[in-house]
CSV table of C-alpha atoms and ligand atoms in Angstrom, one decimal:
chain,number,residue,atom,x,y,z
V,1,MET,CA,-18.9,8.7,-13.9
V,2,LEU,CA,-17.8,11.4,-13.0
V,3,GLU,CA,-20.1,13.8,-14.9
V,4,LYS,CA,-23.4,13.3,-12.8
V,5,HIS,CA,-21.5,14.5,-9.9
V,6,PHE,CA,-20.7,18.2,-11.3
V,7,SER,CA,-23.1,20.7,-8.9
V,8,GLY,CA,-23.6,23.6,-11.1
V,9,GLU,CA,-21.6,25.7,-9.1
V,10,LYS,CA,-18.7,28.2,-10.2
V,11,ALA,CA,-15.2,28.7,-8.5
V,12,THR,CA,-14.2,31.7,-9.6
V,13,LEU,CA,-10.6,32.8,-10.1
V,14,THR,CA,-9.5,36.1,-11.3
V,15,LEU,CA,-5.9,36.0,-13.5
V,16,ASP,CA,-4.6,39.4,-15.4
V,17,GLY,CA,-7.3,41.6,-15.0
V,18,THR,CA,-9.9,38.6,-16.3
V,19,THR,CA,-12.0,36.2,-13.7
V,20,TYR,CA,-12.4,32.1,-15.5
V,21,GLU,CA,-15.8,30.6,-13.9
V,22,LEU,CA,-14.7,26.6,-12.7
V,23,PRO,CA,-16.6,23.8,-12.5
V,24,VAL,CA,-17.4,22.1,-8.7
V,25,ILE,CA,-17.0,19.1,-8.7
V,26,ILE,CA,-18.7,17.4,-5.0
V,27,GLY,CA,-18.8,13.6,-4.1
V,28,THR,CA,-21.2,10.8,-3.0
V,29,GLU,CA,-20.4,11.9,0.5
V,30,GLY,CA,-19.9,15.0,-0.2
V,31,GLU,CA,-15.7,16.0,-0.7
V,32,LYS,CA,-14.9,19.3,-3.4
V,33,ALA,CA,-13.2,19.8,-6.2
V,34,VAL,CA,-12.5,22.7,-8.8
V,35,ASP,CA,-12.9,21.1,-12.4
V,36,ILE,CA,-9.2,22.7,-13.8
V,37,ARG,CA,-9.2,20.2,-16.8
V,38,ALA,CA,-8.9,23.7,-19.1
V,39,LEU,CA,-7.3,26.1,-17.0
V,40,ARG,CA,-3.8,25.6,-18.6
V,41,SER,CA,-5.5,25.9,-22.8
V,42,THR,CA,-7.9,29.0,-21.5
V,43,THR,CA,-5.0,30.6,-18.8
V,44,GLY,CA,-2.0,29.6,-19.5
V,45,TYR,CA,-1.0,29.0,-16.0
V,46,ILE,CA,-0.2,25.2,-14.8
V,47,THR,CA,-1.4,24.5,-10.7
V,48,MET,CA,2.1,23.6,-8.4
V,49,ASP,CA,0.7,21.5,-6.3
V,50,SER,CA,4.4,19.4,-4.6
V,51,GLY,CA,4.2,15.4,-3.4
V,52,PHE,CA,-0.2,16.5,-4.9
V,53,MET,CA,-1.8,17.3,-1.2
V,54,ASN,CA,-4.7,18.5,-3.1
V,55,THR,CA,-4.7,16.8,-6.3
V,56,GLY,CA,-7.3,14.8,-7.6
V,57,SER,CA,-6.5,12.1,-9.6
V,58,CYS,CA,-9.5,10.5,-10.7
V,59,SER,CA,-12.3,9.9,-9.5
V,60,SER,CA,-13.0,6.6,-7.8
V,61,ALA,CA,-15.6,4.2,-6.7
V,62,ILE,CA,-14.1,1.9,-4.1
V,63,THR,CA,-12.9,4.1,-1.4
V,64,PHE,CA,-13.9,6.3,1.2
V,65,LEU,CA,-11.0,8.0,3.6
V,66,ASP,CA,-12.5,11.2,6.0
V,67,GLY,CA,-8.8,11.7,7.1
V,68,GLU,CA,-9.9,14.8,10.0
V,69,GLN,CA,-13.4,12.4,11.1
V,70,GLY,CA,-10.3,8.3,11.4
V,71,ILE,CA,-13.4,7.0,8.2
V,72,LEU,CA,-12.7,4.6,6.1
V,73,SER,CA,-14.6,1.8,3.9
V,74,TYR,CA,-14.7,-0.1,1.5
V,75,ARG,CA,-18.0,-0.1,-1.0
V,76,GLY,CA,-19.1,1.7,0.6
V,77,TYR,CA,-18.6,-0.8,3.9
V,78,GLY,CA,-17.4,0.4,7.2
V,79,ILE,CA,-14.3,-1.1,7.1
V,80,GLU,CA,-15.1,-2.0,11.4
V,81,ASP,CA,-17.3,-4.2,9.7
V,82,LEU,CA,-15.0,-5.9,7.4
V,83,ALA,CA,-11.4,-6.7,9.8
V,84,GLU,CA,-14.8,-7.9,11.9
V,85,SER,CA,-16.8,-10.0,10.2
V,86,CYS,CA,-15.6,-10.7,6.3
V,87,SER,CA,-12.7,-13.7,4.8
V,88,PHE,CA,-10.2,-11.1,2.9
V,89,VAL,CA,-11.5,-13.3,0.9
V,90,GLU,CA,-15.0,-11.9,0.2
V,91,VAL,CA,-12.9,-8.5,1.0
V,92,ALA,CA,-10.7,-9.0,-1.5
V,93,TYR,CA,-14.3,-10.2,-3.6
V,94,LEU,CA,-16.3,-6.3,-2.7
V,95,LEU,CA,-12.7,-4.6,-3.5
V,96,VAL,CA,-12.5,-6.2,-7.1
V,97,HIS,CA,-16.0,-7.0,-8.5
V,98,GLY,CA,-17.6,-4.1,-6.4
V,99,ASN,CA,-20.2,-6.0,-4.4
V,100,LEU,CA,-19.9,-8.8,-1.4
V,101,PRO,CA,-20.2,-12.3,-2.9
V,102,THR,CA,-22.7,-14.3,-1.9
V,103,PRO,CA,-22.1,-17.7,-0.7
V,104,LYS,CA,-21.6,-19.5,-4.3
V,105,GLU,CA,-19.8,-16.2,-5.6
V,106,LEU,CA,-17.6,-16.8,-3.0
V,107,GLY,CA,-17.2,-20.5,-2.9
V,108,SER,CA,-16.4,-20.1,-7.4
V,109,PHE,CA,-13.3,-16.9,-6.2
V,110,SER,CA,-12.3,-19.9,-3.7
V,111,ARG,CA,-11.6,-22.3,-5.9
V,112,MET,CA,-10.4,-20.5,-8.6
V,113,LEU,CA,-8.1,-18.9,-5.8
V,114,GLY,CA,-7.0,-22.1,-4.7
V,115,GLU,CA,-7.0,-23.5,-8.8
V,116,PHE,CA,-4.3,-21.2,-9.9
V,117,ALA,CA,-1.9,-20.7,-6.2
V,118,MET,CA,0.3,-23.3,-8.0
V,119,LEU,CA,3.8,-21.7,-10.3
V,120,HIS,CA,4.8,-22.7,-13.3
V,121,GLU,CA,8.0,-24.7,-12.3
V,122,ASN,CA,10.3,-22.0,-14.6
V,123,MET,CA,9.4,-19.8,-12.3
V,124,ILE,CA,10.5,-22.2,-9.2
V,125,HIS,CA,14.2,-21.7,-10.5
V,126,PHE,CA,14.3,-18.0,-10.5
V,127,PHE,CA,14.5,-18.2,-7.1
V,128,ASP,CA,18.0,-19.9,-7.2
V,129,GLY,CA,18.5,-16.4,-9.3
V,130,PHE,CA,18.7,-14.3,-6.5
V,131,PRO,CA,21.9,-14.6,-3.5
V,132,PRO,CA,20.6,-16.2,0.1
V,133,ASN,CA,19.6,-12.2,2.2
V,134,ALA,CA,17.9,-11.1,-1.2
V,135,ALA,CA,15.1,-8.5,-0.2
V,136,PRO,CA,11.8,-9.9,-0.6
V,137,MET,CA,9.9,-7.4,-1.9
V,138,ALA,CA,12.9,-6.7,-4.3
V,139,ILE,CA,12.0,-10.3,-4.9
V,140,LEU,CA,8.7,-10.2,-5.3
V,141,SER,CA,8.5,-7.3,-7.2
V,142,SER,CA,10.9,-8.7,-10.3
V,143,MET,CA,8.2,-12.1,-9.6
V,144,VAL,CA,5.5,-10.6,-9.8
V,145,ASN,CA,7.2,-9.0,-13.3
V,146,SER,CA,8.3,-12.1,-15.0
V,147,LEU,CA,4.3,-13.4,-14.5
V,148,SER,CA,3.8,-11.1,-17.6
V,149,SER,CA,5.4,-13.3,-19.8
V,150,PHE,CA,4.2,-16.8,-18.4
V,151,TYR,CA,0.8,-15.0,-19.0
V,152,PRO,CA,0.5,-12.4,-21.7
V,153,GLU,CA,-3.4,-12.4,-22.1
V,154,MET,CA,-4.1,-8.5,-22.2
V,155,THR,CA,-6.2,-8.1,-25.3
V,156,ASN,CA,-7.4,-5.3,-27.1
V,157,ASN,CA,-9.7,-5.1,-24.2
V,158,PRO,CA,-7.7,-6.5,-21.4
V,159,LEU,CA,-11.4,-5.8,-18.8
V,160,GLU,CA,-12.6,-10.0,-20.8
V,161,ASN,CA,-10.0,-11.5,-18.7
V,162,ILE,CA,-9.5,-9.5,-15.5
V,163,ASP,CA,-11.5,-11.9,-13.0
V,164,LEU,CA,-9.3,-14.9,-14.7
V,165,MET,CA,-6.0,-12.1,-14.0
V,166,ALA,CA,-7.5,-11.1,-10.3
V,167,ALA,CA,-7.5,-15.0,-9.3
V,168,ARG,CA,-4.7,-15.3,-10.9
V,169,LEU,CA,-1.9,-12.8,-9.2
V,170,ILE,CA,-4.2,-12.9,-5.4
V,171,SER,CA,-3.2,-16.1,-5.3
V,172,LYS,CA,0.4,-16.7,-6.4
V,173,VAL,CA,1.5,-13.6,-4.9
V,174,ARG,CA,1.0,-15.7,-2.2
V,175,THR,CA,3.0,-18.7,-3.5
V,176,ILE,CA,5.3,-16.1,-4.3
V,177,ALA,CA,5.7,-13.9,-1.3
V,178,ALA,CA,6.4,-17.9,0.8
V,179,PHE,CA,8.5,-19.8,-1.9
V,180,SER,CA,10.7,-16.6,-1.3
V,181,TYR,CA,11.0,-17.3,2.4
V,182,LYS,CA,11.0,-20.6,2.3
V,183,LYS,CA,14.6,-20.0,0.1
V,184,SER,CA,15.7,-17.2,2.1
V,185,MET,CA,16.0,-19.7,5.0
V,186,GLY,CA,17.0,-22.7,2.6
V,187,HIS,CA,14.7,-24.8,3.1
V,188,PRO,CA,12.9,-26.5,0.6
V,189,LEU,CA,9.3,-25.4,-0.9
V,190,VAL,CA,5.8,-26.1,0.9
V,191,TYR,CA,3.7,-26.6,-2.2
V,192,PRO,CA,0.3,-24.9,-1.9
V,193,ARG,CA,-2.9,-27.8,-0.3
V,194,HIS,CA,-6.2,-27.6,-1.6
V,195,ASP,CA,-8.0,-27.6,1.6
V,196,LEU,CA,-6.8,-25.1,3.5
V,197,SER,CA,-8.2,-21.2,3.6
V,198,TYR,CA,-6.8,-18.7,1.5
V,199,CYS,CA,-3.8,-17.1,4.9
V,200,ALA,CA,-4.1,-21.3,6.3
V,201,ASN,CA,-2.7,-22.0,2.9
V,202,PHE,CA,0.2,-19.2,3.5
V,203,LEU,CA,1.4,-19.9,6.7
V,204,ASN,CA,1.6,-23.6,5.7
V,205,MET,CA,3.3,-22.5,3.0
V,206,MET,CA,5.5,-20.3,5.4
V,207,PHE,CA,6.3,-22.8,8.7
V,208,ASP,CA,5.5,-26.3,7.5
V,209,SER,CA,9.0,-28.0,7.1
V,210,PRO,CA,10.0,-31.7,6.6
V,211,VAL,CA,11.2,-32.3,10.5
V,212,ARG,CA,7.8,-30.4,11.5
V,213,PRO,CA,4.7,-30.5,10.5
V,214,TYR,CA,3.1,-27.0,10.7
V,215,GLU,CA,-0.2,-27.6,12.4
V,216,VAL,CA,-2.7,-23.9,11.9
V,217,ASN,CA,-3.6,-22.7,14.9
V,218,ASP,CA,-7.3,-20.7,14.1
V,219,VAL,CA,-6.0,-17.4,16.6
V,220,VAL,CA,-3.1,-17.4,13.9
V,221,VAL,CA,-5.7,-17.0,10.6
V,222,ALA,CA,-7.7,-15.0,12.4
V,223,VAL,CA,-5.9,-12.4,12.7
V,224,LEU,CA,-4.1,-13.1,9.6
V,225,ASN,CA,-7.4,-12.3,7.4
V,226,LYS,CA,-7.7,-9.0,9.1
V,227,LEU,CA,-4.7,-7.9,8.9
V,228,LEU,CA,-4.7,-8.1,5.1
V,229,ILE,CA,-8.7,-7.0,5.4
V,230,LEU,CA,-7.3,-3.5,7.2
V,231,HIS,CA,-4.4,-2.9,4.5
V,232,GLY,CA,-7.0,-4.3,1.6
V,233,ASP,CA,-6.7,-0.2,0.4
V,234,HIS,CA,-6.2,2.9,1.0
V,235,GLU,CA,-7.2,5.6,-2.1
V,236,GLN,CA,-4.3,7.3,-3.7
V,237,ASN,CA,-1.7,6.4,-1.6
V,238,CYS,CA,1.2,6.5,-3.4
V,239,SER,CA,1.9,3.0,-4.8
V,240,THR,CA,-2.1,2.9,-5.5
V,241,SER,CA,-1.0,6.5,-7.5
V,242,THR,CA,2.0,4.6,-9.3
V,243,VAL,CA,-0.7,1.1,-10.5
V,244,ARG,CA,-2.7,3.4,-12.0
V,245,LEU,CA,0.1,5.9,-13.2
V,246,VAL,CA,2.1,3.1,-15.1
V,247,GLY,CA,-1.9,1.2,-16.3
V,248,SER,CA,-2.4,4.6,-18.1
V,249,ALA,CA,0.2,3.5,-20.5
V,250,ARG,CA,-1.7,1.0,-20.9
V,251,VAL,CA,0.1,-1.7,-19.6
V,252,ASN,CA,-0.3,-4.3,-18.7
V,253,LEU,CA,-1.8,-5.4,-14.8
V,254,TYR,CA,1.2,-7.9,-13.8
V,255,ALA,CA,3.5,-5.0,-14.8
V,256,CYS,CA,1.2,-2.4,-12.6
V,257,ILE,CA,1.6,-4.7,-9.5
V,258,SER,CA,5.4,-5.5,-9.7
V,259,ALA,CA,5.5,-1.4,-9.5
V,260,GLY,CA,3.1,-0.8,-7.2
V,261,ILE,CA,4.5,-3.4,-4.8
V,262,SER,CA,8.6,-1.0,-5.3
V,263,ALA,CA,6.5,2.5,-4.6
V,264,LEU,CA,5.5,0.3,-0.6
V,265,TRP,CA,9.1,-0.6,-0.2
V,266,GLY,CA,9.4,2.4,0.5
V,267,PRO,CA,9.9,3.4,4.6
V,268,LEU,CA,7.3,6.9,3.9
V,269,HIS,CA,5.3,4.0,2.9
V,270,GLY,CA,4.8,-0.2,3.3
V,271,GLY,CA,8.5,-0.2,4.1
V,272,ALA,CA,8.0,1.4,7.6
V,273,ASN,CA,5.8,-1.5,9.8
V,274,GLN,CA,9.6,-3.1,8.7
V,275,ALA,CA,11.0,0.2,9.8
V,276,VAL,CA,9.2,0.9,13.7
V,277,VAL,CA,9.8,-3.1,14.8
V,278,GLU,CA,13.7,-2.1,14.1
V,279,MET,CA,13.2,0.7,16.5
V,280,LEU,CA,11.0,-1.0,19.0
V,281,GLU,CA,13.9,-3.4,19.1
V,282,ARG,CA,17.0,-0.3,18.7
V,283,ILE,CA,15.4,1.2,21.9
V,284,HIS,CA,14.6,-2.4,23.8
V,285,ARG,CA,18.0,-3.1,23.3
V,286,GLU,CA,19.8,0.6,24.4
V,287,GLY,CA,17.6,-0.4,27.6
V,288,GLY,CA,14.3,0.7,26.7
V,289,ASP,CA,14.4,5.1,27.5
V,290,TYR,CA,12.1,6.0,24.1
V,291,ARG,CA,12.5,9.7,25.6
V,292,ARG,CA,15.5,10.0,23.0
V,293,CYS,CA,13.6,9.2,19.7
V,294,ILE,CA,11.1,11.0,20.8
V,295,ALA,CA,13.4,14.2,21.3
V,296,ARG,CA,15.3,13.0,18.4
V,297,ALA,CA,12.3,13.4,16.7
V,298,LYS,CA,11.7,17.2,17.8
V,299,ASP,CA,14.8,18.8,16.9
V,300,PRO,CA,14.3,20.6,13.7
V,301,LYS,CA,18.0,19.5,12.9
V,302,ASP,CA,17.6,16.1,12.6
V,303,PRO,CA,16.3,13.7,10.2
V,304,PHE,CA,14.7,11.1,12.6
V,305,ARG,CA,11.3,10.7,11.7
V,306,LEU,CA,9.4,8.7,15.1
V,307,VAL,CA,8.0,5.5,11.7
V,308,GLY,CA,4.3,4.5,12.6
V,309,PHE,CA,2.8,8.2,13.8
V,310,GLY,CA,1.5,10.8,10.8
V,311,HIS,CA,-0.3,10.5,7.9
V,312,ARG,CA,-0.4,12.7,4.5
V,313,VAL,CA,-4.6,12.2,5.0
V,314,TYR,CA,-5.5,11.2,8.3
V,315,LYS,CA,-5.5,14.8,11.1
V,316,THR,CA,-7.1,12.4,13.7
V,317,HIS,CA,-6.7,8.7,14.7
V,318,ASP,CA,-6.2,5.9,11.9
V,319,PRO,CA,-9.0,3.6,11.7
V,320,ARG,CA,-7.1,0.7,11.1
V,321,SER,CA,-4.4,2.1,14.2
V,322,ARG,CA,-7.5,1.1,17.0
V,323,ILE,CA,-8.8,-2.3,15.5
V,324,ILE,CA,-4.8,-3.0,15.1
V,325,LYS,CA,-4.1,-2.2,18.6
V,326,LYS,CA,-7.0,-4.4,20.1
V,327,ALA,CA,-5.8,-7.2,17.2
V,328,CYS,CA,-2.5,-6.8,18.9
V,329,ASP,CA,-3.7,-6.8,22.9
V,330,ASP,CA,-5.7,-10.1,22.1
V,331,VAL,CA,-3.4,-11.9,19.8
V,332,LEU,CA,-0.7,-11.6,22.8
V,333,ALA,CA,-2.8,-12.7,25.3
V,334,ALA,CA,-3.7,-16.1,23.7
V,335,LEU,CA,-0.8,-16.9,22.2
V,336,ARG,CA,0.2,-16.2,25.5
V,337,ILE,CA,3.8,-13.9,24.4
V,338,ASP,CA,4.4,-11.4,26.8
V,339,ASP,CA,6.4,-8.8,24.2
V,340,PRO,CA,8.7,-6.6,25.7
V,341,LEU,CA,8.0,-4.4,21.9
V,342,LEU,CA,4.6,-4.0,22.9
V,343,HIS,CA,5.3,-2.7,26.9
V,344,ILE,CA,7.7,0.4,24.8
V,345,ALA,CA,5.4,0.6,22.2
V,346,LYS,CA,2.3,1.7,25.1
V,347,GLU,CA,4.7,3.9,26.2
V,348,ILE,CA,5.7,5.8,23.1
V,349,GLU,CA,2.2,5.7,22.3
V,350,GLU,CA,1.3,7.5,25.6
V,351,ALA,CA,3.4,9.8,25.8
V,352,VAL,CA,3.5,10.9,21.9
V,353,LEU,CA,-0.4,11.6,22.7
V,354,LYS,CA,0.4,14.3,25.4
V,355,ASP,CA,3.6,16.0,23.9
V,356,GLU,CA,2.9,19.6,22.5
V,357,TYR,CA,5.4,19.6,18.8
V,358,PHE,CA,2.5,15.9,17.7
V,359,VAL,CA,-0.3,16.9,19.4
V,360,GLU,CA,0.2,20.4,17.0
V,361,ARG,CA,0.7,18.8,13.8
V,362,HIS,CA,-1.9,16.4,14.6
V,363,LEU,CA,0.4,12.9,14.4
V,364,TYR,CA,-1.2,9.2,15.5
V,365,PRO,CA,-0.2,6.2,15.3
V,366,ASN,CA,-1.7,5.1,12.4
V,367,VAL,CA,-1.9,1.3,10.4
V,368,ASP,CA,1.5,0.5,10.6
V,369,PHE,CA,2.7,1.0,14.6
V,370,TYR,CA,0.9,-2.8,15.8
V,371,SER,CA,1.0,-4.2,12.7
V,372,GLY,CA,4.3,-5.5,12.9
V,373,ILE,CA,4.5,-6.2,17.2
V,374,ILE,CA,1.4,-9.1,15.5
V,375,TYR,CA,3.8,-9.8,12.9
V,376,ARG,CA,5.7,-11.2,15.1
V,377,ALA,CA,4.4,-12.8,17.2
V,378,ILE,CA,3.0,-15.4,13.7
V,379,GLY,CA,6.1,-16.1,13.7
V,380,ILE,CA,6.7,-13.1,10.5
V,381,PRO,CA,9.9,-12.7,9.7
V,382,THR,CA,11.0,-8.9,9.9
V,383,ASP,CA,12.4,-7.9,6.4
V,384,MET,CA,8.6,-10.2,5.7
V,385,PHE,CA,6.7,-7.4,6.6
V,386,THR,CA,5.9,-5.3,3.7
V,387,VAL,CA,5.6,-8.5,1.6
V,388,MET,CA,3.3,-9.1,4.1
V,389,PHE,CA,1.3,-5.2,3.8
V,390,ALA,CA,1.9,-5.6,-0.2
V,391,LEU,CA,0.1,-9.4,0.1
V,392,GLY,CA,-3.4,-7.3,2.2
V,393,ARG,CA,-3.1,-3.9,-0.7
V,394,LEU,CA,-3.2,-6.9,-3.8
V,395,PRO,CA,-6.6,-6.1,-4.3
V,396,GLY,CA,-6.9,-2.7,-3.9
V,397,TRP,CA,-4.4,-2.7,-6.7
V,398,ILE,CA,-6.6,-4.2,-8.8
V,399,ALA,CA,-9.3,-2.8,-8.3
V,400,HIS,CA,-8.5,0.2,-9.2
V,401,TRP,CA,-5.9,-0.7,-12.4
V,402,LYS,CA,-9.8,-1.6,-13.6
V,403,GLU,CA,-11.6,1.3,-12.3
V,404,MET,CA,-8.7,2.9,-14.6
V,405,TRP,CA,-8.9,0.6,-17.5
V,406,ASP,CA,-12.3,1.2,-17.4
V,407,ASP,CA,-12.3,4.8,-16.5
V,408,PRO,CA,-14.5,6.8,-19.8
V,409,ASN,CA,-12.3,10.0,-18.6
V,410,TRP,CA,-8.7,8.2,-18.2
V,411,ARG,CA,-5.8,10.3,-19.9
V,412,ILE,CA,-1.9,8.6,-19.7
V,413,GLY,CA,-0.2,11.2,-15.9
V,414,ARG,CA,1.8,12.7,-17.5
V,415,PRO,CA,2.0,16.0,-15.2
V,416,ARG,CA,3.5,19.6,-16.5
V,417,GLN,CA,5.9,20.7,-14.4
V,418,ILE,CA,7.8,24.7,-13.5
V,419,TYR,CA,11.5,24.6,-15.0
V,420,VAL,CA,13.4,26.6,-13.3
V,421,GLY,CA,17.0,25.9,-14.8
V,422,PRO,CA,19.1,27.9,-17.4
V,423,ARG,CA,17.9,30.2,-19.6
V,424,ARG,CA,18.1,29.0,-23.2
V,425,ARG,CA,22.4,29.7,-23.9
V,426,PRO,CA,25.0,29.0,-26.8
V,427,PHE,CA,26.0,25.9,-27.5
V,428,VAL,CA,30.0,25.4,-26.8
V,429,PRO,CA,31.9,22.8,-29.0
V,430,LEU,CA,34.0,20.2,-26.9
V,431,LYS,CA,36.6,21.4,-27.9
V,432,GLU,CA,35.8,24.3,-26.9
V,433,ARG,CA,35.0,24.0,-23.9
V,434,THR,CA,36.2,25.3,-20.0
V,435,LEU,CA,35.4,25.5,-16.8
V,436,GLU,CA,34.6,29.8,-16.8
V,437,ASN,CA,32.6,28.8,-20.4
V,438,VAL,CA,29.7,26.0,-19.5
L,501,ACO,N1,7.6,12.1,13.1
L,501,ACO,C1,8.2,13.4,13.9
L,501,ACO,N2,7.6,14.4,13.1
L,501,ACO,C2,6.7,14.1,12.5
L,501,ACO,C3,6.0,12.5,11.6
L,501,ACO,C4,6.6,11.9,12.3
L,501,ACO,N3,6.5,9.9,12.5
L,501,ACO,N4,5.7,12.9,11.0
L,501,ACO,C5,5.5,14.1,10.3
L,501,ACO,N5,6.5,14.9,11.2
L,501,ACO,C6,5.6,16.4,10.2
L,501,ACO,C7,7.1,16.9,9.8
L,501,ACO,O1,8.3,16.8,10.3
L,501,ACO,C8,5.9,18.3,9.9
L,501,ACO,O2,7.1,19.3,11.1
L,501,ACO,P1,7.4,20.4,10.7
L,501,ACO,O3,5.4,20.5,10.1
L,501,ACO,O4,7.9,21.2,11.8
L,501,ACO,O5,7.7,21.5,9.2
L,501,ACO,C9,5.1,17.0,10.1
L,501,ACO,O6,4.4,16.3,11.1
L,501,ACO,C10,3.8,17.7,8.4
L,501,ACO,O7,5.0,16.5,8.2
L,501,ACO,P2,5.0,16.0,6.9
L,501,ACO,O8,6.5,15.8,5.8
L,501,ACO,O9,4.5,17.3,5.6
L,501,ACO,O10,4.0,15.9,6.1
L,501,ACO,P3,3.7,14.5,4.7
L,501,ACO,O11,1.3,14.0,5.2
L,501,ACO,O12,4.2,15.1,3.9
L,501,ACO,O13,4.1,12.8,5.2
L,501,ACO,C11,4.6,10.6,6.6
L,501,ACO,C12,3.2,11.6,6.4
L,501,ACO,C13,5.5,10.7,5.1
L,501,ACO,C14,3.5,9.6,6.9
L,501,ACO,C15,5.2,11.2,8.1
L,501,ACO,O14,4.2,11.4,8.4
L,501,ACO,C16,6.3,10.5,8.2
L,501,ACO,O15,7.0,10.1,7.8
L,501,ACO,N6,5.5,9.2,9.3
L,501,ACO,C17,7.1,8.1,9.8
L,501,ACO,C18,6.6,7.4,8.4
L,501,ACO,C19,5.7,6.5,8.7
L,501,ACO,O16,5.3,5.9,9.3
L,501,ACO,N7,4.9,6.2,7.3
L,501,ACO,C20,3.6,5.5,6.6
L,501,ACO,C21,2.6,5.9,7.0
L,501,ACO,S1,1.3,4.5,6.7
L,501,ACO,C22,1.5,4.3,5.3
L,501,ACO,O17,2.1,4.3,4.0
L,501,ACO,C23,0.6,2.8,4.8
């Protein structure tokens, strides 16, 4: 895949008086890279790039994003078109298989999702082992890892079974998420139903109860589809890179996805949607004055950050946040909800977009700023927000795992480092050690 993108151009690098030529790679949308794979073997030097701000770890045909212009596409389709016109299941198919499904392909993929929705009854006992207040992300990560013991179909070529594994995961993760909520509430489990669409089925498992049957609401189903699509993939972010890195050691898909879920949990990554709503709730409880939060975020001595703002790649509006903001207005109006947190969020956004600190640093609302307000409106509890992100991101993780497994340039992921510890020193036997000689 990479080889046909070598442009023939060379970058030059002079080290210790010798000039080296390094090949230049140009991607489909014009992004440029200098190929340094032979750098250490030819020069003895490595590159230093904490946080991988300038490091390409792979080539990929899944997602393109341009952070300067605010462009995002999956497999060549603009995120705006996909969010407007597709169901989440269609987009999941697109990410995993590379093309939008025909009606027949969509039908058979949807049937597979229906088939696989149940959990093995032995897995259901696992839920009883967690304490009642267990974090849903901890449950999700553990349960997904345990799937590998129930479905050990990793052969020498796991790509033979990838369609099966992908459908199984996409379907079962939804059931695991809903069951973990029911368990945390101490309510009876609601099993998946064949006659409901992917999102309607999830909502029914979450909210149906023996005393109050759930009525599927099309507005809620539509906005959930949109949110999951918007979270479907985002190229080499922290959790996706985790899935690839763990997978590079040839680890099974379920264990890699479990690792990705753990990475997503962090408040600087997927955990930000929960942190945003908690921040807005705190501001609301304290009388609605958000200015103190903005002042704290700008104070270099205070580690506090205005969650929901800033992005490693986007230096303009995140295209997803524009769609989510509009969806937020639409769904709250349709459900006739007047959420004070939405008012506070809009005031914060307005103030931040005019504030020199945020303007200079190109800090705009990200995907997490408004998504939590929608989740609140449709009844998803705050500690499940990051689980919802994981449901959406799952097809992207699977697509990257599949692509990595099939990549002829695949190597086990193993960064280098610059050692800055003590130089080699004499060993002192335990009996002779004092505070002065260790
Ligand atoms: N509030 C206040 N200041 C911020 C914020 C913020 N949310 N984000 C970045 N900055 C400041 C930093 O303090 C730094 O300022 P300095 O140059 O004076 O030191 C500058 O902007 C650059 O910030 P970095 O940390 O270098 O940016 P980085 O690309 O490493 O981090 C990140 C990106 C983690 C998303 C960051 O913007 C952040 O912490 N945001 C808040 C958490 C959040 O919303 N995360 C969700 C991201 S979207 C996602 O993962 C799905």
